[in-house]
Short mmCIF file of C-alpha atoms and ligand atoms in Angstrom, two decimals:
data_model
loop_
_atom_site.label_atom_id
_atom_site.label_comp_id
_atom_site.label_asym_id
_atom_site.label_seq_id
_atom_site.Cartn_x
_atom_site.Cartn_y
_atom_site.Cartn_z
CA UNK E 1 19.01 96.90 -71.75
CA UNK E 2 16.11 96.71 -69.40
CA UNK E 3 13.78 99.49 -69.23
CA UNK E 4 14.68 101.85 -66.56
CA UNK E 5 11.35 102.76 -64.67
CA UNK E 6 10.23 105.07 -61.44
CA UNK E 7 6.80 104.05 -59.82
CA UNK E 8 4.77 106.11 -57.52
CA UNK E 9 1.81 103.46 -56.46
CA UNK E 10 -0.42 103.96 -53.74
CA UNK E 11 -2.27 101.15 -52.18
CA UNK E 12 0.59 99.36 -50.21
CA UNK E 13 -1.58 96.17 -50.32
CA UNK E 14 -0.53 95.42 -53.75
CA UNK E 15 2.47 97.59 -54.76
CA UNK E 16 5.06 95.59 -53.74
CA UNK E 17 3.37 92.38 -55.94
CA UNK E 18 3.24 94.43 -58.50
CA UNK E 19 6.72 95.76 -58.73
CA UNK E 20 8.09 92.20 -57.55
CA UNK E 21 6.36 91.15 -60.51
CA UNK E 22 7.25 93.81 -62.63
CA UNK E 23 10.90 93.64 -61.84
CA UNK E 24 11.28 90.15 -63.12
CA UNK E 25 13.93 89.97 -65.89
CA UNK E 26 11.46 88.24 -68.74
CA UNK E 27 9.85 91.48 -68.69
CA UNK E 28 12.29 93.91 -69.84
CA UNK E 29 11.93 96.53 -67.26
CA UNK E 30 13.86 97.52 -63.91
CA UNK E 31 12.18 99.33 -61.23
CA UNK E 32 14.73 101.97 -60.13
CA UNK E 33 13.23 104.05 -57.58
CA UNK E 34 9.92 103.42 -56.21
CA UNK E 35 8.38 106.85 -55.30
CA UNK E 36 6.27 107.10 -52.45
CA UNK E 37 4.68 110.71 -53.44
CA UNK E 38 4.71 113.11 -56.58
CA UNK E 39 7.66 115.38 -55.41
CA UNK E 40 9.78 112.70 -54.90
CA UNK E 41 8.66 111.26 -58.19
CA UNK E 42 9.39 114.45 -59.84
CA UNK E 43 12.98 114.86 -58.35
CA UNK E 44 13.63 111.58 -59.52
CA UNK E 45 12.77 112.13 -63.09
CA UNK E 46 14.94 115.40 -63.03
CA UNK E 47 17.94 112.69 -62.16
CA UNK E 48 17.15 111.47 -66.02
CA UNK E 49 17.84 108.35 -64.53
CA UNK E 50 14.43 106.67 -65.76
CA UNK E 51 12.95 106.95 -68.94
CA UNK E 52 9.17 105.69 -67.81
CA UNK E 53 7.28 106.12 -64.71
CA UNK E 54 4.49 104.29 -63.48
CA UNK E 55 1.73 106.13 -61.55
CA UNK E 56 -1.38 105.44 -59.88
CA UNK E 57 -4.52 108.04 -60.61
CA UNK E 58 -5.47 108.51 -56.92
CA UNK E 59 -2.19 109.36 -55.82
CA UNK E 60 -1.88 112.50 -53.67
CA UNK E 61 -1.09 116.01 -55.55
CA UNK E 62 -1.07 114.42 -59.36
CA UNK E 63 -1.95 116.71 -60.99
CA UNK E 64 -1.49 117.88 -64.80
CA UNK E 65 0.96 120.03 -64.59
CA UNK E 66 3.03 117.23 -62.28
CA UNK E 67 2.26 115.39 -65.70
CA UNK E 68 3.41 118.06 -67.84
CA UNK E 69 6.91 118.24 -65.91
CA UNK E 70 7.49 114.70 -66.23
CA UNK E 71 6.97 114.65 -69.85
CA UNK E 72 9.18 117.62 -69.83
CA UNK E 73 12.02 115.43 -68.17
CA UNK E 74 11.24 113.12 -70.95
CA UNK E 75 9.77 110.49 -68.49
CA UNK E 76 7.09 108.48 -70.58
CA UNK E 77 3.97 107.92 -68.15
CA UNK E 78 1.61 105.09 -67.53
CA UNK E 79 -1.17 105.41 -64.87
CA UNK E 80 -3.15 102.58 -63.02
CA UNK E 81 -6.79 103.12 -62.43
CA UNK E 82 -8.89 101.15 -59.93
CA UNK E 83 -10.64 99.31 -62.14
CA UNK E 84 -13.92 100.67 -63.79
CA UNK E 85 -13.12 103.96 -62.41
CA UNK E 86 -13.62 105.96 -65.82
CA UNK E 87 -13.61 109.02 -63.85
CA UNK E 88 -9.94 108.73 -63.09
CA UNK E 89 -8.84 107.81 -66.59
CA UNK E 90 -10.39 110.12 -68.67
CA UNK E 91 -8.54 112.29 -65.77
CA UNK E 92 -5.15 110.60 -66.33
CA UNK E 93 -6.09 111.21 -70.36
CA UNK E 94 -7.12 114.78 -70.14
CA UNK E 95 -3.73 115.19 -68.71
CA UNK E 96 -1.99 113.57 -71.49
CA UNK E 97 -1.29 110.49 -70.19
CA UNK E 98 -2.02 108.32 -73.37
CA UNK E 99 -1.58 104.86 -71.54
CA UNK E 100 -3.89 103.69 -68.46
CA UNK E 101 -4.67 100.73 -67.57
CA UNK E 102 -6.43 98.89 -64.95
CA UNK E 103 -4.46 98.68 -61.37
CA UNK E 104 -5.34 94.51 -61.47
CA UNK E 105 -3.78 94.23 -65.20
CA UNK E 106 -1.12 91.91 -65.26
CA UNK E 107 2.47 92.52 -65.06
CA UNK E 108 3.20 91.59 -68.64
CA UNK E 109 0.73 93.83 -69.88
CA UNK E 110 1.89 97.00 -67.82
CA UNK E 111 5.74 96.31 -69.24
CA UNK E 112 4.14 96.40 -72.68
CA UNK E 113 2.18 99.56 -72.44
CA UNK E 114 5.44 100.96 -70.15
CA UNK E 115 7.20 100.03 -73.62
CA UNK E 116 4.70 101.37 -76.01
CA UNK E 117 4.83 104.69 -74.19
CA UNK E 118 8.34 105.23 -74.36
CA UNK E 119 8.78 104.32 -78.14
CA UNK E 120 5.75 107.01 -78.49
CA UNK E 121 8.68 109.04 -77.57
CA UNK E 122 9.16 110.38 -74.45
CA UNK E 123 5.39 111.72 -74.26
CA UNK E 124 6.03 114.47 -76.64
CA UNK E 125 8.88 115.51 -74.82
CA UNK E 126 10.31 118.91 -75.13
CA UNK E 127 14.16 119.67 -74.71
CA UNK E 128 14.70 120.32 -71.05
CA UNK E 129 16.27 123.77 -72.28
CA UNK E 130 13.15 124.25 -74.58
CA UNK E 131 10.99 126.79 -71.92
CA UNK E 132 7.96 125.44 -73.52
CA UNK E 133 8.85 122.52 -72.12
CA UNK E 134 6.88 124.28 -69.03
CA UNK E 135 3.28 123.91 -71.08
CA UNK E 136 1.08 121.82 -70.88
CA UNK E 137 0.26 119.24 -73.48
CA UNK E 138 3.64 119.07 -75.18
CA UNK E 139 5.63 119.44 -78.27
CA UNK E 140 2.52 120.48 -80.57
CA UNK E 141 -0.12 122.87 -80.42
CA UNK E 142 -3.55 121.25 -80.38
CA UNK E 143 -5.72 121.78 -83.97
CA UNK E 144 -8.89 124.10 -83.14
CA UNK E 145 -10.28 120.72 -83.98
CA UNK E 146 -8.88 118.53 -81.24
CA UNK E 147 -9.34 121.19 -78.96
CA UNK E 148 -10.76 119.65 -75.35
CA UNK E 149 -12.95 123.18 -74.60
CA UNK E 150 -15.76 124.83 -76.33
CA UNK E 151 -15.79 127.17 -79.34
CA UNK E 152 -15.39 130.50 -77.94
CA UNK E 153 -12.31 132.45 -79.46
CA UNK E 154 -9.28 133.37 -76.71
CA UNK E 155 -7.28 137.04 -77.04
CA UNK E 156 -4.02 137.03 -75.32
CA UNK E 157 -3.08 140.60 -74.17
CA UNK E 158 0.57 140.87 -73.84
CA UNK E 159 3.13 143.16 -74.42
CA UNK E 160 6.56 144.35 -72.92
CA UNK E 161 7.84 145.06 -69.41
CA UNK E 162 7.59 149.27 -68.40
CA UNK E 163 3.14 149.50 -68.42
CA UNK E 164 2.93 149.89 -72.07
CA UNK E 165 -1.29 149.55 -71.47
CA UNK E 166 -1.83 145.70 -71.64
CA UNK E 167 -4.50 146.40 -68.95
CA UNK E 168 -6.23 149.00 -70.46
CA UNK E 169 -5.97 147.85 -73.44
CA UNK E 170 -7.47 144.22 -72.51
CA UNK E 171 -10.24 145.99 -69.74
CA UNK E 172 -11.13 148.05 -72.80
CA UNK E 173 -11.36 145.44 -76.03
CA UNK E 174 -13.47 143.07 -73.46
CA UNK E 175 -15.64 145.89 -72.39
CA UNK E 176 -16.27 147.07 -76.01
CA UNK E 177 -16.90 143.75 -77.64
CA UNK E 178 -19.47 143.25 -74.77
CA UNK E 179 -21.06 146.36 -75.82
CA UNK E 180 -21.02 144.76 -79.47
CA UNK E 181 -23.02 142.72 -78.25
CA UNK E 182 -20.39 139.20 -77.59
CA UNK E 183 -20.91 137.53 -74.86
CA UNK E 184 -16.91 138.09 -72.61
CA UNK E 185 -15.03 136.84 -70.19
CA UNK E 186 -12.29 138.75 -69.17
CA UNK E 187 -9.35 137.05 -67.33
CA UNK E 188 -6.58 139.00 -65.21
CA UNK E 189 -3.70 136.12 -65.69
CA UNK E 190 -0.72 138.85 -64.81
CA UNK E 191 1.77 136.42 -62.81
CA UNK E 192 3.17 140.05 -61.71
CA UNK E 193 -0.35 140.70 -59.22
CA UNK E 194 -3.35 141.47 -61.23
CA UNK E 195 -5.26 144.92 -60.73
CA UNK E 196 -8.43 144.26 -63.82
CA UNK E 197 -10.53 144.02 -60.39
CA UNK E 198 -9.35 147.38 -59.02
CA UNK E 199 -9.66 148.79 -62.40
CA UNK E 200 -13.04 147.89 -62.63
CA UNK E 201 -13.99 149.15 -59.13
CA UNK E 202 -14.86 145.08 -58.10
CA UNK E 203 -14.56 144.58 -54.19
CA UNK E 204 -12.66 141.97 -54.77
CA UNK E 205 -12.98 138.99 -52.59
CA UNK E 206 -13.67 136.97 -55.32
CA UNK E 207 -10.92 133.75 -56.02
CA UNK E 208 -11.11 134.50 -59.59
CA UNK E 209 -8.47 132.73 -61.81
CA UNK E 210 -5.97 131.17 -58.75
CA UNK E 211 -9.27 128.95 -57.35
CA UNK E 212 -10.21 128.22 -61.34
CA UNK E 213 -7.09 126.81 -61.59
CA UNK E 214 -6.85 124.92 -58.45
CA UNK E 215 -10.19 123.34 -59.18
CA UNK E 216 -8.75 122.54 -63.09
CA UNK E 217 -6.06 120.86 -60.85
CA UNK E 218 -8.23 118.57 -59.55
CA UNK E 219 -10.08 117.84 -62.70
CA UNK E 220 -13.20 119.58 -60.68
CA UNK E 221 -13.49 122.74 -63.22
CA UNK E 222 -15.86 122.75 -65.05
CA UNK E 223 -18.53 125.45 -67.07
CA UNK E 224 -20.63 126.00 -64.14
CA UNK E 225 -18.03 125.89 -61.23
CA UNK E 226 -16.05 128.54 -63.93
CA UNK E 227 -18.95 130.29 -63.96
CA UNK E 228 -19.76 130.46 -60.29
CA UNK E 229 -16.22 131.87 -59.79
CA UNK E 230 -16.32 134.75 -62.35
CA UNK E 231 -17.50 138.00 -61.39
CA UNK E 232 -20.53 138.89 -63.76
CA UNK E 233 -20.17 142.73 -63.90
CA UNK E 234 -23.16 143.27 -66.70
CA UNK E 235 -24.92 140.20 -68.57
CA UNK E 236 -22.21 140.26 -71.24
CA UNK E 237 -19.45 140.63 -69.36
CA UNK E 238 -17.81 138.88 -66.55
CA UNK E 239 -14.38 139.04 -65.36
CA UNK E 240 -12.20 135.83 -63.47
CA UNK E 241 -9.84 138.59 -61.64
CA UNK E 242 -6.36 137.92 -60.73
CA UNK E 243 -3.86 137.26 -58.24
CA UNK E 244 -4.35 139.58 -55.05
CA UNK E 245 -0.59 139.24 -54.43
CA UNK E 246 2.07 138.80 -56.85
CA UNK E 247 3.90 136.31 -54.26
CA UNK E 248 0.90 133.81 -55.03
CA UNK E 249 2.01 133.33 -58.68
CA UNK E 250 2.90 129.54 -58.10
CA UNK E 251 -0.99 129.74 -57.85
CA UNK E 252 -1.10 130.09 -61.88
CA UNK E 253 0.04 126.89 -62.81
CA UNK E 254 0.60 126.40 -66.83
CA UNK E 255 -1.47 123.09 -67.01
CA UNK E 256 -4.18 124.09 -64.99
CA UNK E 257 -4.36 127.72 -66.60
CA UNK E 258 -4.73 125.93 -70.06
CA UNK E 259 -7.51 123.85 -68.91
CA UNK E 260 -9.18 127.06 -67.43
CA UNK E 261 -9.26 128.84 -70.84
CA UNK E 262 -10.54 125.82 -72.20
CA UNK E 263 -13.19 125.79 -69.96
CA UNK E 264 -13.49 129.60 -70.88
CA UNK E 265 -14.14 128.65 -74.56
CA UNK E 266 -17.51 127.23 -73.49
CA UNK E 267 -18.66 129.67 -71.69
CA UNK E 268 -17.89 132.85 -73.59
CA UNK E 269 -17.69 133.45 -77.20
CA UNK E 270 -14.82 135.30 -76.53
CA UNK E 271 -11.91 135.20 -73.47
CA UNK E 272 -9.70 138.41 -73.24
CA UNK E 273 -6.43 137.53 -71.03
CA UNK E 274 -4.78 140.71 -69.52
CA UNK E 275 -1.07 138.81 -69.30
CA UNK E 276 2.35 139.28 -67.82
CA UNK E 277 4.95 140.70 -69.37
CA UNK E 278 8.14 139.03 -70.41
CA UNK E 279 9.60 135.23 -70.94
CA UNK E 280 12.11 135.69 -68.48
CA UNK E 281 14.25 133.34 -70.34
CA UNK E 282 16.85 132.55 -68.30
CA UNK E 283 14.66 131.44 -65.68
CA UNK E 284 13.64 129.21 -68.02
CA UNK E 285 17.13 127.18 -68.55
CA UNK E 286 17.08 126.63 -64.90
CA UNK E 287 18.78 123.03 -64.16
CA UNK E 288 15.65 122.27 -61.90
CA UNK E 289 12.92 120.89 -64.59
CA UNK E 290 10.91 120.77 -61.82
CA UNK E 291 10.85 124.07 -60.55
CA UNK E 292 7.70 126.21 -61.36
CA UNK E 293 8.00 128.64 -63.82
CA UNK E 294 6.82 132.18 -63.41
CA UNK E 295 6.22 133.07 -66.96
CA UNK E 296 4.82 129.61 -67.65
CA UNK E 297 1.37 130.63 -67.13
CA UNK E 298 1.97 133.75 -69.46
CA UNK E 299 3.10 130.93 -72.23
CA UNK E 300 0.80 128.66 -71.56
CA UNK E 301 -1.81 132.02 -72.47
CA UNK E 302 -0.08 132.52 -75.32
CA UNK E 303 0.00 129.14 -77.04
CA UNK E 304 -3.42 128.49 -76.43
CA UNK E 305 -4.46 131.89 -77.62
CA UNK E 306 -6.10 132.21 -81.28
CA UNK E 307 -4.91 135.91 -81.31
CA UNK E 308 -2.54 137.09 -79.72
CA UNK E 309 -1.85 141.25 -79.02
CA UNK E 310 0.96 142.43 -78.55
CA UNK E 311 0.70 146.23 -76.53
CA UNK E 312 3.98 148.75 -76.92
CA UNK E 313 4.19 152.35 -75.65
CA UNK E 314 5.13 154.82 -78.26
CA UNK E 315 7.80 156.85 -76.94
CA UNK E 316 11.88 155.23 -77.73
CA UNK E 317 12.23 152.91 -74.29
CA UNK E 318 9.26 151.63 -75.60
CA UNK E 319 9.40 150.95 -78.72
CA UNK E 320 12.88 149.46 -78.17
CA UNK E 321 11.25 147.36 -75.52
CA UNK E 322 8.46 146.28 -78.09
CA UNK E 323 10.90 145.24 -80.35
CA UNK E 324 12.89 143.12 -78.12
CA UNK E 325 9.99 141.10 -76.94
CA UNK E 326 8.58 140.74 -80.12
CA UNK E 327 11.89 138.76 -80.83
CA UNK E 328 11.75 136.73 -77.61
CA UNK E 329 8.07 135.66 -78.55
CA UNK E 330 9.17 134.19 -82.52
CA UNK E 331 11.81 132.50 -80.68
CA UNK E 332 10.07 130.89 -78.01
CA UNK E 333 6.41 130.53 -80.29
CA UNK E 334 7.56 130.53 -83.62
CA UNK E 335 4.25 129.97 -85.08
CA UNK E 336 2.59 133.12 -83.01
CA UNK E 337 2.37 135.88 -85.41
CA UNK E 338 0.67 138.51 -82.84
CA UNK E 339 -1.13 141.92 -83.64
CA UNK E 340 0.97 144.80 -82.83
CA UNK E 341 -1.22 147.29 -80.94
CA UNK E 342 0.77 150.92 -80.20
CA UNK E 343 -0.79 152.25 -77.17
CA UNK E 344 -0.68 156.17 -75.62
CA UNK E 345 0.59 157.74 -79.23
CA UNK E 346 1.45 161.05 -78.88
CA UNK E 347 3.42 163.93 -80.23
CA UNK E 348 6.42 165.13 -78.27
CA UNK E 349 8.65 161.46 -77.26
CA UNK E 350 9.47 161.09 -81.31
CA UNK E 351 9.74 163.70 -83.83
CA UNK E 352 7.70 164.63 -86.78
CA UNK E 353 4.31 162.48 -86.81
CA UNK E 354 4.50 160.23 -84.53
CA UNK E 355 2.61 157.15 -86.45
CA UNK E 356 4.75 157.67 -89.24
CA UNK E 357 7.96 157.63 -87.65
CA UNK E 358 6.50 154.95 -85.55
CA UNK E 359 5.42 152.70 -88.14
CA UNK E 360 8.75 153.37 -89.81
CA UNK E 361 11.09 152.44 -86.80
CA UNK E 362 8.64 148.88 -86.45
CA UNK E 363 9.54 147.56 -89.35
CA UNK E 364 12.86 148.36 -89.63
CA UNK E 365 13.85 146.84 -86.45
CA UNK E 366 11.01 144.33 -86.00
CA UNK E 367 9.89 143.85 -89.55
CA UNK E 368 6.42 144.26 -88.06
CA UNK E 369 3.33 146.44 -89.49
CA UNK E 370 1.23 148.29 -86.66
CA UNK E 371 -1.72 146.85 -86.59
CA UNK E 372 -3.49 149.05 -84.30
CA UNK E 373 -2.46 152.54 -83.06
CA UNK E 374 -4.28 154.12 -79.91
CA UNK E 375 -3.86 157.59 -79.24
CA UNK E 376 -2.62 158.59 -75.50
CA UNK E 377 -5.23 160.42 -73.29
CA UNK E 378 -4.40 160.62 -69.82
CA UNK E 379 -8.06 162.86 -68.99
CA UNK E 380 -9.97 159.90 -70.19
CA UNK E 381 -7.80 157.22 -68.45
CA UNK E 382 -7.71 159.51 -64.85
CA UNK E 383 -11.55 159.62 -65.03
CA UNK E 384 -11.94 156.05 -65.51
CA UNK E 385 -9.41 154.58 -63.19
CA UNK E 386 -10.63 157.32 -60.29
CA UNK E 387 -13.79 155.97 -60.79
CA UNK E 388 -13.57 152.32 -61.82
CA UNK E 389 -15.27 152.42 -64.75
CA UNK E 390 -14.47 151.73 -68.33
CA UNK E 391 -13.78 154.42 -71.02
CA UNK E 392 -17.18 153.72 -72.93
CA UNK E 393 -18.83 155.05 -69.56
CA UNK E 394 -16.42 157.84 -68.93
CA UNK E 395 -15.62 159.38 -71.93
CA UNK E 396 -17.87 157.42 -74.68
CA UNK E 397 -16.44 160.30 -77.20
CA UNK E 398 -12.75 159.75 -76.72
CA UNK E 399 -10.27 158.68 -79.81
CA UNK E 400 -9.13 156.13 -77.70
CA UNK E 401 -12.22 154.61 -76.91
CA UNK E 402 -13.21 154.78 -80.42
CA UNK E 403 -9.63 153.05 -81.30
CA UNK E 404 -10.42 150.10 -78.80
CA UNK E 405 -14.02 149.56 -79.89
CA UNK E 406 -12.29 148.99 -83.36
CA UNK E 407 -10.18 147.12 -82.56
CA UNK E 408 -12.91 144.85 -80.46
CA UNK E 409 -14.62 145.00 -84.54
CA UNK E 410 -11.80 144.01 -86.07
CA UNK E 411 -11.22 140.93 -83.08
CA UNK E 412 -14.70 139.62 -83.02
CA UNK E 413 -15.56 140.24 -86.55
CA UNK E 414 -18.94 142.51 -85.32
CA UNK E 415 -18.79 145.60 -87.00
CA UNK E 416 -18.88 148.75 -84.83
CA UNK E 417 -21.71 151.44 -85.39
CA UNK E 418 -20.58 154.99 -86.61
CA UNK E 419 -20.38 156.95 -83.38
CA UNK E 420 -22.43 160.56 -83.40
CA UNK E 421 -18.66 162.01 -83.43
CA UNK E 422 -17.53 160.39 -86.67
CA UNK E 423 -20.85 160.59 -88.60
CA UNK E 424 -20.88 164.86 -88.09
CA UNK E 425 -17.44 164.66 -89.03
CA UNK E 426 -17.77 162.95 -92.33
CA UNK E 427 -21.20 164.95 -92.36
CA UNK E 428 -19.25 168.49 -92.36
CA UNK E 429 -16.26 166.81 -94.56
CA UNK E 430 -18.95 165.38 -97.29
CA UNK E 431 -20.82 169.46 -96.90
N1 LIG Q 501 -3.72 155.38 -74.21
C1 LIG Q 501 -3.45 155.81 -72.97
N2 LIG Q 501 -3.46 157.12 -72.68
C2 LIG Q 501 -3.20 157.57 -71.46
N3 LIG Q 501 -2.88 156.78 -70.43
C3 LIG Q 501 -2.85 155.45 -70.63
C4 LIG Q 501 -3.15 154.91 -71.90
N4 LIG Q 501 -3.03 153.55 -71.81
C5 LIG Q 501 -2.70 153.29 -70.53
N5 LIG Q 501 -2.58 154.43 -69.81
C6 LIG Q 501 -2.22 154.55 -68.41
O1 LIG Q 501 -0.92 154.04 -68.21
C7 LIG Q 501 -0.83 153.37 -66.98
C8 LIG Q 501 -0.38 151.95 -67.20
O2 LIG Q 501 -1.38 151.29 -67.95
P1 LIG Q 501 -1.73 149.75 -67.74
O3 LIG Q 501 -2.82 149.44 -68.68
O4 LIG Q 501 -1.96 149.47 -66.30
O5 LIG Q 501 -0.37 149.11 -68.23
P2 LIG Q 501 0.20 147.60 -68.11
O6 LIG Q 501 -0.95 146.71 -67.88
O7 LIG Q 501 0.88 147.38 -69.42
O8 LIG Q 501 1.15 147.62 -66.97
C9 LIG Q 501 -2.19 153.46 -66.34
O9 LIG Q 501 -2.21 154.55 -65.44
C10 LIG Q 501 -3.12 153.74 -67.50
O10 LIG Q 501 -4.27 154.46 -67.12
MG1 LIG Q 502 -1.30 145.39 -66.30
#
């Protein structure tokens, strides 16, 4: 049976040569639908009616995550370039499109490489009811080897629905590994409306991570224009804040949001994501494949992540929310095995001592060790958020600072120094 193929080819000149030509039965392949634009194109694969699509590079609103969807419908994609223009297909490439060829290449040619790329399997095609199928980049993650960005480490900050602390918690490790002396980049990527700007008292006009991501897009993003749009708050530290209205969250688009924390790797030896919450998986089986996701930015965060945290409160609703998302992430990313950070620990929501107990429940239910607990402390929190400042500024003394300036050790592998505090203690202890 011929090869059932979409195109979407701009430059009317030629594109009906081409698909005459293509069409004819010698060369194995049937032009089904010819496409005029990339939402029609996209609608069209979600028919599963075609199993390839032909695209040119300049064509309006192609973008990688348009990629990504196809590939999700298990379309196999080839893209025509003018020719020479190596611009446009290292473009096409970076997206994933492995075949592109030159827009005057001959008919022949095109039905081979439209045959070559669907017996590469649909371009490492997902399941359609697989929600990573939203990602970018397909079926695999890429080896820190093959990775497109620089060498700079990323640190998703995730965690349950009901404000367990992912913000504070990510505000707090950036701020502290700055301090360590690693060069940060802190990244509000909450799909829910971001607030790491407010926290930090930044008048925020800044574009931040939405404009990042538009330019990534575009295949315009890159070290410089990423760092022209973060907001440098001390030498070591800058921050790419959020979205200024959760409504904007089809702003965050999975592809794009990869490529910016790529991008991020070059610039910063270490990227701290505050996330969303939640995988929302039914929205995920939605019959539309080419619907945008909400949580697909949050996914795309976590599978390009190198460490992944995962924040819980410590009181029951909590913990029983901790558990249940821990689930949802091993069966969505299998292969993430994420930190387990307890945030605002405190005696009173469950008996006894409260790690213990604590500890105890997590790996019953979760088969998880705590990783990292941080004690709750609402006088240092109030000070800092009434003041937009961090909690090495506000109350440098605090447990809880001293928990996340561990935990920024343990992260970037720079040992913390003894604080005054700790040193008297094991001073009067040792006397
Ligand atoms: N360890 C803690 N002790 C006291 N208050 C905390 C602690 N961690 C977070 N909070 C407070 O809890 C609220 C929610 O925290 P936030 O970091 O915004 O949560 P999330 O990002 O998970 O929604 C904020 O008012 C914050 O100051
Ligand atoms: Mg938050």
């Amino acid at each position: 049976m011929a090869l059932q193929v979409f195109t979407a080819v701009t430059g009317a000149a030629w594109e009906s040569a081409l698909v005459g030509a293509l069409d004819r039965a010698d060369h194995g392949v049937t032009v089904v639908r010819r496409c005029v634009d990339v939402s029609e194109l996209l609608a069209a694969a979600a028919t599963g009616t075609g199993s390839a699509a032909l695209l040119s590079a300049d064509l309006r609103r192609l973008d990688g995550d348009a990629v990504a969807r196809l590939a999700a419908a298990g379309v196999a994609v080839v893209g025509l370039v003018e020719p020479g223009d190596e611009r446009a297909a290292a473009r096409l490439q970076a997206w994933g499109v492995l075949h592109v060829l030159p827009a005057d290449a001959a008919a022949e040619e095109i039905a081979r490489a439209l045959r070559e790329a669907v017996a590469g399997g649909p371009p490492r095609g997902r399941d359609i009811a697989d929600p990573r199928a939203a990602l970018p980049g397909g079926s695999r993650p890429e080896p820190p080897g093959e990775r497109a960005g620089g060498e700079g480490t990323v640190v998703a900050v995730w965690g349950p629905t009901g404000a367990p602390g992912r913000t504070t918690v990510a505000v707090g490790l950036a701020d502290e590994a700055a301090r360590l002396g690693v060069e940060t980049l802190l990244v509000d990527a909450d799909v829910y409306g971001g607030v790491v700007a407010q926290v930090l008292g930044l008048l925020d006009e800044s574009p931040g991570l939405a404009a990042a991501a538009r330019r990534a897009a575009t295949g315009a993003l890159d070290e410089a224009a990423l760092r022209a749009l973060a907001w440098e708050v001390r030498p070591a530290l800058s921050v790419l804040t959020g979205l200024a209205r959760a409504d904007r969250w089809p702003e965050l688009r999975p592809s794009a949001v990869a490529q910016v924390l790529d991008e991020a790797r070059r610039l910063a030896a270490l990227t701290v994501v505050d996330c969303g919450f939640s995988l929302e998986e039914d929205e995920e089986l939605s019959f539309d494949s080419a619907a945008p996701r909400r949580n697909g930015a949050t996914l795309a965060v976590l599978e390009a992540a190198d460490v992944v945290l995962c924040v819980g409160g410590a009181d029951p609703v909590a913990l029983q929310r901790c558990i249940r998302a821990l689930g949802d992430l091993r069966d969505v990313l299998p292969d993430v095995e994420p930190l387990l950070v307890v945030n605002q620990v405190r005696r009173g929501p469950v008996p006894g001592d409260p790690r213990r107990e604590i500890a105890e429940a997590l790996d019953r239910f979760a088969g998880r060790a705590v990783d990292c607990f941080l004690p709750a402390d609402r006088g240092a929190t109030d000070a800092a958020l009434a003041t937009g400042r961090t909690l090495a500024e506000v109350a440098p003394g605090s447990a809880l600072r001293e928990g996340l300036r561990g935990l920024a050790a343990r992260v970037t592998g720079v040992p913390a120094p003894t604080s005054r505090r700790i040193r008297a203690r094991s001073r009067r202890s040792a006397g």
